[in-house]
Amino acid sequence: MLMLASSADAQTPAETAVESSSANIGETVSRDVHEIYAKGLGFLAQTQNERGTWPAGEGTGPGTTGLAVLAFLASGEDPNFGPHRDVIRKGLRHIIAGQSAVTGYISPSMYHHGFGMLALCEAYGVVDDSDLYSADESEARRSLAEATELAVRAALTAQKNNRRGGWRYAPNASDADTSVSGAVVMGLLAARNAGIEVPDESIDKAIDYFVSMTAEDGTVGYASVSEGGGESVARSSIVNLVLAIARRKDLPAYPSTLRYIVGNRDAQPTWPEYARYYQAQAYFQSDVAVWKQWNDRLVQQLKRDQKSDGSFDGDLGVTNSTSMSLLAIALNYRFLPIYER
């Protein structure tokens, strides 16, 4: 499906993770990327409903909303004066409306909580929320800052109750899986970037969990270590990305997962849009030259796959598939703080 010309198999971990290439805001973004992105945002803008979310089958909810909001923010859309300011604001209001004012949990699952929290964190500091609500309802609603801090608190509480140090679908779950945990911990890392207090102990516990789920060959289990060894592109990309953002490339799990995801770049992963969402970020954080080769091929594939209305089909539902496809090429813009190197 997606190919790179070079292989990391013969490289040492240090060589594989070399950061010799530059990645600066302001570099030229290709016309293909602009066109794909503009059409995709057009589709999302036209299909947002009055509640501020999008129809995406079983995936409808704050997580779906969060991914769509991130797609708008990721390309440098001005959230305060741009043409899609109202789309972004409606989306943020929907995420906050799904949050418990007591616990901070963004229901209906920690998946939704993780992606919703990530959107809140990335919007925090760039969205002027003085006009997030209409004049007659603003006093009764949480500000963006309050909602973000509440979401972080809920994630930390759920982790304290989890014997694995990660997260599962329910906030009171005692078991964990690497997919849900990836969504939540990326939200926490974004919160830390935004200046919100996230204890080092929490990040360290999450890292210990991810490392415990990683085999020597770089494959990562889903809910148990024994599930490693099969196709693991998305999960290995999650672990590789988390270690990079958390500045823990010194751990053996980092080079092993990097070798695996680069060595399996031609694989046909399960849930391809989801896998590419994490692959793009992992490659970008590891070696920009590797990312550029992969990205060029991804752009051409998305150009072929994009429908005339700007959407993308996929098993995740049309909205999630469209948002994640756009976010997979959003590294070309490099506006989201979580996308910085």
mmCIF file of C-alpha atoms in Angstrom:
data_model
loop_
_atom_site.group_PDB
_atom_site.id
_atom_site.type_symbol
_atom_site.label_atom_id
_atom_site.label_comp_id
_atom_site.label_asym_id
_atom_site.label_seq_id
_atom_site.Cartn_x
_atom_site.Cartn_y
_atom_site.Cartn_z
ATOM 1 C CA MET A 1 0.000 0.000 0.000
ATOM 2 C CA LEU A 2 2.667 2.485 1.078
ATOM 3 C CA MET A 3 6.343 2.000 0.327
ATOM 4 C CA LEU A 4 9.722 3.491 1.179
ATOM 5 C CA ALA A 5 12.821 3.043 -0.909
ATOM 6 C CA SER A 6 15.198 2.394 1.981
ATOM 7 C CA SER A 7 15.261 -0.140 4.787
ATOM 8 C CA ALA A 8 16.211 0.346 8.425
ATOM 9 C CA ASP A 9 17.100 -3.315 8.876
ATOM 10 C CA ALA A 10 20.819 -2.737 8.382
ATOM 11 C CA GLN A 11 20.990 0.356 10.567
ATOM 12 C CA THR A 12 21.922 0.581 14.198
ATOM 13 C CA PRO A 13 19.324 2.068 16.557
ATOM 14 C CA ALA A 14 21.347 5.270 16.788
ATOM 15 C CA GLU A 15 21.547 5.585 13.008
ATOM 16 C CA THR A 16 17.869 4.758 12.620
ATOM 17 C CA ALA A 17 16.807 7.502 14.992
ATOM 18 C CA VAL A 18 19.183 10.142 13.644
ATOM 19 C CA GLU A 19 17.641 13.580 13.482
ATOM 20 C CA SER A 20 19.789 15.184 10.812
ATOM 21 C CA SER A 21 16.930 16.501 8.687
ATOM 22 C CA SER A 22 15.232 19.805 9.353
ATOM 23 C CA ALA A 23 11.499 20.266 9.766
ATOM 24 C CA ASN A 24 10.580 23.896 9.895
ATOM 25 C CA ILE A 25 7.284 25.733 9.842
ATOM 26 C CA GLY A 26 7.107 27.666 6.605
ATOM 27 C CA GLU A 27 8.505 24.974 4.331
ATOM 28 C CA THR A 28 6.674 24.645 1.049
ATOM 29 C CA VAL A 29 3.514 22.562 1.207
ATOM 30 C CA SER A 30 2.632 20.863 -2.069
ATOM 31 C CA ARG A 31 -0.439 21.737 -4.101
ATOM 32 C CA ASP A 32 -1.664 18.155 -3.729
ATOM 33 C CA VAL A 33 -1.638 18.453 0.065
ATOM 34 C CA HIS A 34 -3.433 21.809 -0.059
ATOM 35 C CA GLU A 35 -6.096 20.476 -2.413
ATOM 36 C CA ILE A 36 -6.692 17.261 -0.465
ATOM 37 C CA TYR A 37 -6.892 19.168 2.774
ATOM 38 C CA ALA A 38 -9.157 21.931 1.490
ATOM 39 C CA LYS A 39 -11.599 19.416 0.029
ATOM 40 C CA GLY A 40 -11.560 17.371 3.224
ATOM 41 C CA LEU A 41 -12.230 20.388 5.428
ATOM 42 C CA GLY A 42 -14.993 21.435 3.055
ATOM 43 C CA PHE A 43 -16.673 18.079 3.566
ATOM 44 C CA LEU A 44 -16.345 18.308 7.347
ATOM 45 C CA ALA A 45 -17.660 21.863 7.410
ATOM 46 C CA GLN A 46 -20.708 20.906 5.345
ATOM 47 C CA THR A 47 -21.590 17.790 7.339
ATOM 48 C CA GLN A 48 -21.305 19.086 10.904
ATOM 49 C CA ASN A 49 -24.714 18.953 12.569
ATOM 50 C CA GLU A 50 -26.360 21.489 14.860
ATOM 51 C CA ARG A 51 -25.087 19.677 17.948
ATOM 52 C CA GLY A 52 -21.554 20.401 16.809
ATOM 53 C CA THR A 53 -20.582 16.828 15.991
ATOM 54 C CA TRP A 54 -20.566 14.710 12.852
ATOM 55 C CA PRO A 55 -22.475 11.620 11.692
ATOM 56 C CA ALA A 56 -19.965 8.784 11.804
ATOM 57 C CA GLY A 57 -21.983 5.666 12.504
ATOM 58 C CA GLU A 58 -21.168 3.987 15.792
ATOM 59 C CA GLY A 59 -18.238 6.319 16.346
ATOM 60 C CA THR A 60 -20.300 9.482 16.780
ATOM 61 C CA GLY A 61 -19.382 11.334 19.961
ATOM 62 C CA PRO A 62 -16.797 13.677 21.515
ATOM 63 C CA GLY A 63 -13.880 11.593 20.179
ATOM 64 C CA THR A 64 -15.146 11.914 16.618
ATOM 65 C CA THR A 65 -15.716 15.617 17.241
ATOM 66 C CA GLY A 66 -12.234 16.007 18.691
ATOM 67 C CA LEU A 67 -10.531 14.448 15.683
ATOM 68 C CA ALA A 68 -12.478 16.692 13.308
ATOM 69 C CA VAL A 69 -11.638 19.807 15.336
ATOM 70 C CA LEU A 70 -7.968 18.757 15.311
ATOM 71 C CA ALA A 71 -8.117 18.457 11.517
ATOM 72 C CA PHE A 72 -9.173 22.098 11.288
ATOM 73 C CA LEU A 73 -6.580 23.330 13.770
ATOM 74 C CA ALA A 74 -3.764 21.244 12.255
ATOM 75 C CA SER A 75 -3.622 23.081 8.934
ATOM 76 C CA GLY A 76 -3.320 26.513 10.521
ATOM 77 C CA GLU A 77 -6.988 27.436 10.287
ATOM 78 C CA ASP A 78 -7.468 30.651 12.253
ATOM 79 C CA PRO A 79 -9.859 29.501 14.992
ATOM 80 C CA ASN A 80 -10.871 33.049 15.857
ATOM 81 C CA PHE A 81 -11.244 34.879 12.548
ATOM 82 C CA GLY A 82 -10.996 32.216 9.850
ATOM 83 C CA PRO A 83 -13.853 30.923 7.692
ATOM 84 C CA HIS A 84 -14.257 27.840 9.884
ATOM 85 C CA ARG A 85 -14.231 29.575 13.283
ATOM 86 C CA ASP A 86 -17.850 28.615 13.969
ATOM 87 C CA VAL A 87 -17.224 24.988 13.017
ATOM 88 C CA ILE A 88 -14.362 24.814 15.519
ATOM 89 C CA ARG A 89 -16.386 26.526 18.257
ATOM 90 C CA LYS A 90 -19.406 24.299 17.754
ATOM 91 C CA GLY A 91 -17.127 21.283 17.966
ATOM 92 C CA LEU A 92 -15.509 22.451 21.189
ATOM 93 C CA ARG A 93 -18.917 23.156 22.732
ATOM 94 C CA HIS A 94 -19.972 19.602 21.860
ATOM 95 C CA ILE A 95 -16.916 18.104 23.555
ATOM 96 C CA ILE A 96 -17.473 20.175 26.689
ATOM 97 C CA ALA A 97 -21.188 19.290 26.722
ATOM 98 C CA GLY A 98 -20.239 15.612 26.887
ATOM 99 C CA GLN A 99 -18.045 16.170 29.933
ATOM 100 C CA SER A 100 -19.079 15.557 33.529
ATOM 101 C CA ALA A 101 -18.867 18.755 35.537
ATOM 102 C CA VAL A 102 -18.005 16.663 38.598
ATOM 103 C CA THR A 103 -15.440 14.113 37.394
ATOM 104 C CA GLY A 104 -14.269 15.718 34.138
ATOM 105 C CA TYR A 105 -14.887 12.470 32.246
ATOM 106 C CA ILE A 106 -15.811 12.946 28.583
ATOM 107 C CA SER A 107 -18.200 10.075 27.953
ATOM 108 C CA PRO A 108 -19.052 7.550 26.563
ATOM 109 C CA SER A 109 -15.597 5.924 26.729
ATOM 110 C CA MET A 110 -11.962 6.689 27.454
ATOM 111 C CA TYR A 111 -11.359 6.576 23.695
ATOM 112 C CA HIS A 112 -13.655 9.565 23.344
ATOM 113 C CA HIS A 113 -12.107 11.113 26.424
ATOM 114 C CA GLY A 114 -8.590 10.795 25.013
ATOM 115 C CA PHE A 115 -9.278 12.324 21.606
ATOM 116 C CA GLY A 116 -11.628 14.915 23.104
ATOM 117 C CA MET A 117 -8.976 15.906 25.645
ATOM 118 C CA LEU A 118 -6.340 16.154 22.926
ATOM 119 C CA ALA A 119 -8.568 18.559 20.972
ATOM 120 C CA LEU A 120 -9.200 20.672 24.068
ATOM 121 C CA CYS A 121 -5.471 20.826 24.821
ATOM 122 C CA GLU A 122 -4.539 21.828 21.290
ATOM 123 C CA ALA A 123 -7.294 24.466 21.238
ATOM 124 C CA TYR A 124 -6.292 25.781 24.660
ATOM 125 C CA GLY A 125 -4.209 28.923 24.186
ATOM 126 C CA VAL A 126 -5.150 29.518 20.524
ATOM 127 C CA VAL A 127 -8.933 29.717 20.728
ATOM 128 C CA ASP A 128 -10.381 32.887 22.233
ATOM 129 C CA ASP A 129 -13.222 31.378 24.226
ATOM 130 C CA SER A 130 -14.685 34.713 25.323
ATOM 131 C CA ASP A 131 -17.270 34.143 22.604
ATOM 132 C CA LEU A 132 -17.387 30.354 22.770
ATOM 133 C CA TYR A 133 -20.966 30.595 24.040
ATOM 134 C CA SER A 134 -23.786 32.992 23.296
ATOM 135 C CA ALA A 135 -24.328 35.833 25.757
ATOM 136 C CA ASP A 136 -27.322 34.195 27.416
ATOM 137 C CA GLU A 137 -25.535 30.929 28.203
ATOM 138 C CA SER A 138 -21.888 31.889 28.793
ATOM 139 C CA GLU A 139 -22.174 32.156 32.583
ATOM 140 C CA ALA A 140 -23.527 28.638 32.899
ATOM 141 C CA ARG A 141 -20.830 27.000 30.789
ATOM 142 C CA ARG A 142 -17.266 25.908 31.506
ATOM 143 C CA SER A 143 -14.442 27.801 29.901
ATOM 144 C CA LEU A 144 -11.968 26.009 27.659
ATOM 145 C CA ALA A 145 -9.339 26.201 30.406
ATOM 146 C CA GLU A 146 -11.683 24.716 33.018
ATOM 147 C CA ALA A 147 -12.785 21.911 30.713
ATOM 148 C CA THR A 148 -9.192 21.057 29.803
ATOM 149 C CA GLU A 149 -8.021 20.898 33.406
ATOM 150 C CA LEU A 150 -11.049 18.792 34.357
ATOM 151 C CA ALA A 151 -10.321 16.369 31.508
ATOM 152 C CA VAL A 152 -6.725 15.983 32.650
ATOM 153 C CA ARG A 153 -7.863 15.343 36.226
ATOM 154 C CA ALA A 154 -10.263 12.636 35.044
ATOM 155 C CA ALA A 155 -7.518 10.892 33.058
ATOM 156 C CA LEU A 156 -5.148 10.949 36.027
ATOM 157 C CA THR A 157 -7.832 9.575 38.351
ATOM 158 C CA ALA A 158 -8.637 6.744 35.950
ATOM 159 C CA GLN A 159 -4.956 5.814 35.759
ATOM 160 C CA LYS A 160 -4.611 5.730 39.549
ATOM 161 C CA ASN A 161 -7.409 3.179 39.665
ATOM 162 C CA ASN A 162 -5.783 1.030 36.978
ATOM 163 C CA ARG A 163 -3.476 -1.758 38.106
ATOM 164 C CA ARG A 164 -1.595 -1.702 34.774
ATOM 165 C CA GLY A 165 -0.883 2.029 34.807
ATOM 166 C CA GLY A 166 -2.796 2.546 31.571
ATOM 167 C CA TRP A 167 -6.392 2.987 30.480
ATOM 168 C CA ARG A 168 -9.264 0.910 29.135
ATOM 169 C CA TYR A 169 -12.712 1.807 27.776
ATOM 170 C CA ALA A 170 -14.278 2.559 31.168
ATOM 171 C CA PRO A 171 -12.689 5.120 33.513
ATOM 172 C CA ASN A 172 -12.932 2.697 36.440
ATOM 173 C CA ALA A 173 -11.426 -0.279 34.596
ATOM 174 C CA SER A 174 -8.591 -2.206 36.252
ATOM 175 C CA ASP A 175 -7.211 -3.596 32.978
ATOM 176 C CA ALA A 176 -5.756 -1.643 30.054
ATOM 177 C CA ASP A 177 -5.054 -1.795 26.348
ATOM 178 C CA THR A 178 -2.425 -0.023 24.281
ATOM 179 C CA SER A 179 -4.881 1.580 21.856
ATOM 180 C CA VAL A 180 -7.050 3.398 24.403
ATOM 181 C CA SER A 181 -3.949 4.164 26.482
ATOM 182 C CA GLY A 182 -2.314 5.752 23.444
ATOM 183 C CA ALA A 183 -5.246 8.114 22.909
ATOM 184 C CA VAL A 184 -5.261 9.176 26.557
ATOM 185 C CA VAL A 185 -1.530 9.573 27.103
ATOM 186 C CA MET A 186 -1.154 11.683 23.939
ATOM 187 C CA GLY A 187 -3.807 13.959 25.397
ATOM 188 C CA LEU A 188 -1.830 14.172 28.638
ATOM 189 C CA LEU A 189 1.390 14.933 26.784
ATOM 190 C CA ALA A 190 -0.433 17.686 24.886
ATOM 191 C CA ALA A 191 -1.721 19.041 28.198
ATOM 192 C CA ARG A 192 1.810 19.145 29.544
ATOM 193 C CA ASN A 193 2.913 21.016 26.428
ATOM 194 C CA ALA A 194 0.125 23.522 27.080
ATOM 195 C CA GLY A 195 1.414 24.218 30.577
ATOM 196 C CA ILE A 196 -1.150 22.153 32.470
ATOM 197 C CA GLU A 197 0.298 20.213 35.365
ATOM 198 C CA VAL A 198 0.703 16.516 34.602
ATOM 199 C CA PRO A 199 2.796 14.682 37.201
ATOM 200 C CA ASP A 200 5.921 12.954 35.905
ATOM 201 C CA GLU A 201 4.788 9.922 37.863
ATOM 202 C CA SER A 202 1.750 9.569 35.604
ATOM 203 C CA ILE A 203 3.776 9.703 32.396
ATOM 204 C CA ASP A 204 6.368 7.326 33.843
ATOM 205 C CA LYS A 205 3.681 4.792 34.789
ATOM 206 C CA ALA A 206 2.218 4.984 31.283
ATOM 207 C CA ILE A 207 5.657 4.493 29.734
ATOM 208 C CA ASP A 208 6.311 1.497 31.981
ATOM 209 C CA TYR A 209 3.021 0.021 30.781
ATOM 210 C CA PHE A 210 3.842 0.541 27.099
ATOM 211 C CA VAL A 211 7.337 -0.910 27.553
ATOM 212 C CA SER A 212 5.886 -3.961 29.294
ATOM 213 C CA MET A 213 3.658 -4.543 26.258
ATOM 214 C CA THR A 214 6.527 -4.346 23.749
ATOM 215 C CA ALA A 215 8.364 -7.455 22.539
ATOM 216 C CA GLU A 216 12.010 -7.503 21.473
ATOM 217 C CA ASP A 217 11.009 -7.560 17.807
ATOM 218 C CA GLY A 218 9.107 -4.287 18.218
ATOM 219 C CA THR A 219 5.617 -5.739 18.098
ATOM 220 C CA VAL A 220 3.202 -4.523 20.739
ATOM 221 C CA GLY A 221 0.358 -6.429 22.373
ATOM 222 C CA TYR A 222 -3.155 -5.058 22.559
ATOM 223 C CA ALA A 223 -4.520 -6.034 25.964
ATOM 224 C CA SER A 224 -1.842 -8.600 26.870
ATOM 225 C CA VAL A 225 1.803 -9.190 26.033
ATOM 226 C CA SER A 226 0.935 -12.520 24.415
ATOM 227 C CA GLU A 227 -0.953 -10.658 21.683
ATOM 228 C CA GLY A 228 2.326 -9.313 20.309
ATOM 229 C CA GLY A 229 4.037 -10.963 17.358
ATOM 230 C CA GLY A 230 1.247 -10.470 14.831
ATOM 231 C CA GLU A 231 0.495 -7.403 12.725
ATOM 232 C CA SER A 232 1.247 -4.493 15.020
ATOM 233 C CA VAL A 233 1.754 -1.398 12.857
ATOM 234 C CA ALA A 234 -0.706 0.852 14.683
ATOM 235 C CA ARG A 235 0.216 -0.312 18.183
ATOM 236 C CA SER A 236 3.962 -0.181 17.546
ATOM 237 C CA SER A 237 3.538 3.309 16.078
ATOM 238 C CA ILE A 238 1.661 4.381 19.207
ATOM 239 C CA VAL A 239 4.422 3.190 21.521
ATOM 240 C CA ASN A 240 7.140 4.666 19.323
ATOM 241 C CA LEU A 241 5.341 8.031 19.207
ATOM 242 C CA VAL A 242 4.647 8.159 22.932
ATOM 243 C CA LEU A 243 8.302 7.468 23.742
ATOM 244 C CA ALA A 244 9.407 10.176 21.312
ATOM 245 C CA ILE A 245 7.041 12.846 22.643
ATOM 246 C CA ALA A 246 7.864 11.889 26.231
ATOM 247 C CA ARG A 247 11.586 12.202 25.388
ATOM 248 C CA ARG A 248 12.340 8.586 26.223
ATOM 249 C CA LYS A 249 14.100 7.477 23.051
ATOM 250 C CA ASP A 250 16.789 6.038 25.311
ATOM 251 C CA LEU A 251 14.593 3.057 26.149
ATOM 252 C CA PRO A 252 15.157 -0.172 24.149
ATOM 253 C CA ALA A 253 11.476 -0.172 23.152
ATOM 254 C CA TYR A 254 12.075 2.920 21.028
ATOM 255 C CA PRO A 255 14.567 1.503 18.483
ATOM 256 C CA SER A 256 12.808 -1.860 18.435
ATOM 257 C CA THR A 257 9.408 -0.340 17.577
ATOM 258 C CA LEU A 258 11.044 1.983 15.060
ATOM 259 C CA ARG A 259 12.705 -0.919 13.267
ATOM 260 C CA TYR A 260 9.364 -2.702 13.181
ATOM 261 C CA ILE A 261 7.261 0.174 11.790
ATOM 262 C CA VAL A 262 9.865 1.118 9.178
ATOM 263 C CA GLY A 263 10.408 -2.515 8.226
ATOM 264 C CA ASN A 264 6.652 -3.010 7.852
ATOM 265 C CA ARG A 265 5.911 0.187 5.950
ATOM 266 C CA ASP A 266 4.512 -1.871 3.040
ATOM 267 C CA ALA A 267 2.119 -3.791 5.294
ATOM 268 C CA GLN A 268 -1.660 -3.674 4.937
ATOM 269 C CA PRO A 269 -2.570 -2.802 8.531
ATOM 270 C CA THR A 270 -5.909 -3.415 10.135
ATOM 271 C CA TRP A 271 -7.836 -0.130 10.390
ATOM 272 C CA PRO A 272 -5.536 1.618 7.884
ATOM 273 C CA GLU A 273 -6.723 5.188 8.571
ATOM 274 C CA TYR A 274 -6.119 4.696 12.281
ATOM 275 C CA ALA A 275 -2.695 3.146 11.662
ATOM 276 C CA ARG A 276 -1.609 5.942 9.313
ATOM 277 C CA TYR A 277 -2.663 8.570 11.862
ATOM 278 C CA TYR A 278 -0.039 7.224 14.257
ATOM 279 C CA GLN A 279 2.496 6.141 11.618
ATOM 280 C CA ALA A 280 2.760 9.678 10.265
ATOM 281 C CA GLN A 281 3.550 11.137 13.664
ATOM 282 C CA ALA A 282 5.959 8.354 14.626
ATOM 283 C CA TYR A 283 7.952 8.619 11.395
ATOM 284 C CA PHE A 284 8.077 12.404 11.668
ATOM 285 C CA GLN A 285 9.396 12.268 15.221
ATOM 286 C CA SER A 286 12.045 9.667 14.330
ATOM 287 C CA ASP A 287 13.617 10.848 11.074
ATOM 288 C CA VAL A 288 12.207 13.538 8.793
ATOM 289 C CA ALA A 289 13.838 11.981 5.719
ATOM 290 C CA VAL A 290 12.017 8.699 6.385
ATOM 291 C CA TRP A 291 8.780 10.580 6.978
ATOM 292 C CA LYS A 292 9.118 12.561 3.736
ATOM 293 C CA GLN A 293 9.456 9.428 1.620
ATOM 294 C CA TRP A 294 6.470 7.817 3.326
ATOM 295 C CA ASN A 295 4.461 11.028 3.210
ATOM 296 C CA ASP A 296 4.970 11.531 -0.529
ATOM 297 C CA ARG A 297 3.490 8.114 -1.239
ATOM 298 C CA LEU A 298 0.649 8.648 1.229
ATOM 299 C CA VAL A 299 -0.310 11.936 -0.429
ATOM 300 C CA GLN A 300 -0.547 10.251 -3.808
ATOM 301 C CA GLN A 301 -2.682 7.453 -2.369
ATOM 302 C CA LEU A 302 -5.025 9.879 -0.639
ATOM 303 C CA LYS A 303 -5.296 11.895 -3.840
ATOM 304 C CA ARG A 304 -6.557 8.732 -5.576
ATOM 305 C CA ASP A 305 -8.824 7.641 -2.719
ATOM 306 C CA GLN A 306 -10.512 10.941 -1.887
ATOM 307 C CA LYS A 307 -14.099 11.102 -3.061
ATOM 308 C CA SER A 308 -15.476 14.007 -5.061
ATOM 309 C CA ASP A 309 -17.155 15.484 -1.962
ATOM 310 C CA GLY A 310 -13.809 15.552 -0.119
ATOM 311 C CA SER A 311 -14.465 12.571 2.145
ATOM 312 C CA PHE A 312 -12.674 9.251 2.610
ATOM 313 C CA ASP A 313 -14.325 5.891 3.035
ATOM 314 C CA GLY A 314 -13.142 3.593 5.774
ATOM 315 C CA ASP A 315 -14.131 1.145 8.484
ATOM 316 C CA LEU A 316 -14.080 3.926 11.089
ATOM 317 C CA GLY A 317 -17.009 5.771 9.519
ATOM 318 C CA VAL A 318 -16.798 8.566 6.990
ATOM 319 C CA THR A 319 -16.059 11.355 9.496
ATOM 320 C CA ASN A 320 -13.372 9.530 11.465
ATOM 321 C CA SER A 321 -11.799 8.193 8.277
ATOM 322 C CA THR A 322 -11.759 11.668 6.746
ATOM 323 C CA SER A 323 -10.371 13.359 9.851
ATOM 324 C CA MET A 324 -7.645 10.769 10.388
ATOM 325 C CA SER A 325 -6.674 10.820 6.705
ATOM 326 C CA LEU A 326 -6.273 14.596 6.876
ATOM 327 C CA LEU A 327 -4.355 14.425 10.146
ATOM 328 C CA ALA A 328 -1.983 11.857 8.622
ATOM 329 C CA ILE A 329 -0.822 14.532 6.160
ATOM 330 C CA ALA A 330 -1.142 17.465 8.575
ATOM 331 C CA LEU A 331 2.539 17.066 9.461
ATOM 332 C CA ASN A 332 3.143 18.953 6.207
ATOM 333 C CA TYR A 333 1.773 22.059 7.953
ATOM 334 C CA ARG A 334 3.248 21.517 11.444
ATOM 335 C CA PHE A 335 0.957 23.906 13.265
ATOM 336 C CA LEU A 336 -0.273 21.705 16.103
ATOM 337 C CA PRO A 337 2.051 21.893 19.126
ATOM 338 C CA ILE A 338 1.863 18.093 19.534
ATOM 339 C CA TYR A 339 3.261 17.778 15.972
ATOM 340 C CA GLU A 340 6.414 19.750 16.791
ATOM 341 C CA ARG A 341 9.800 18.050 17.030
#
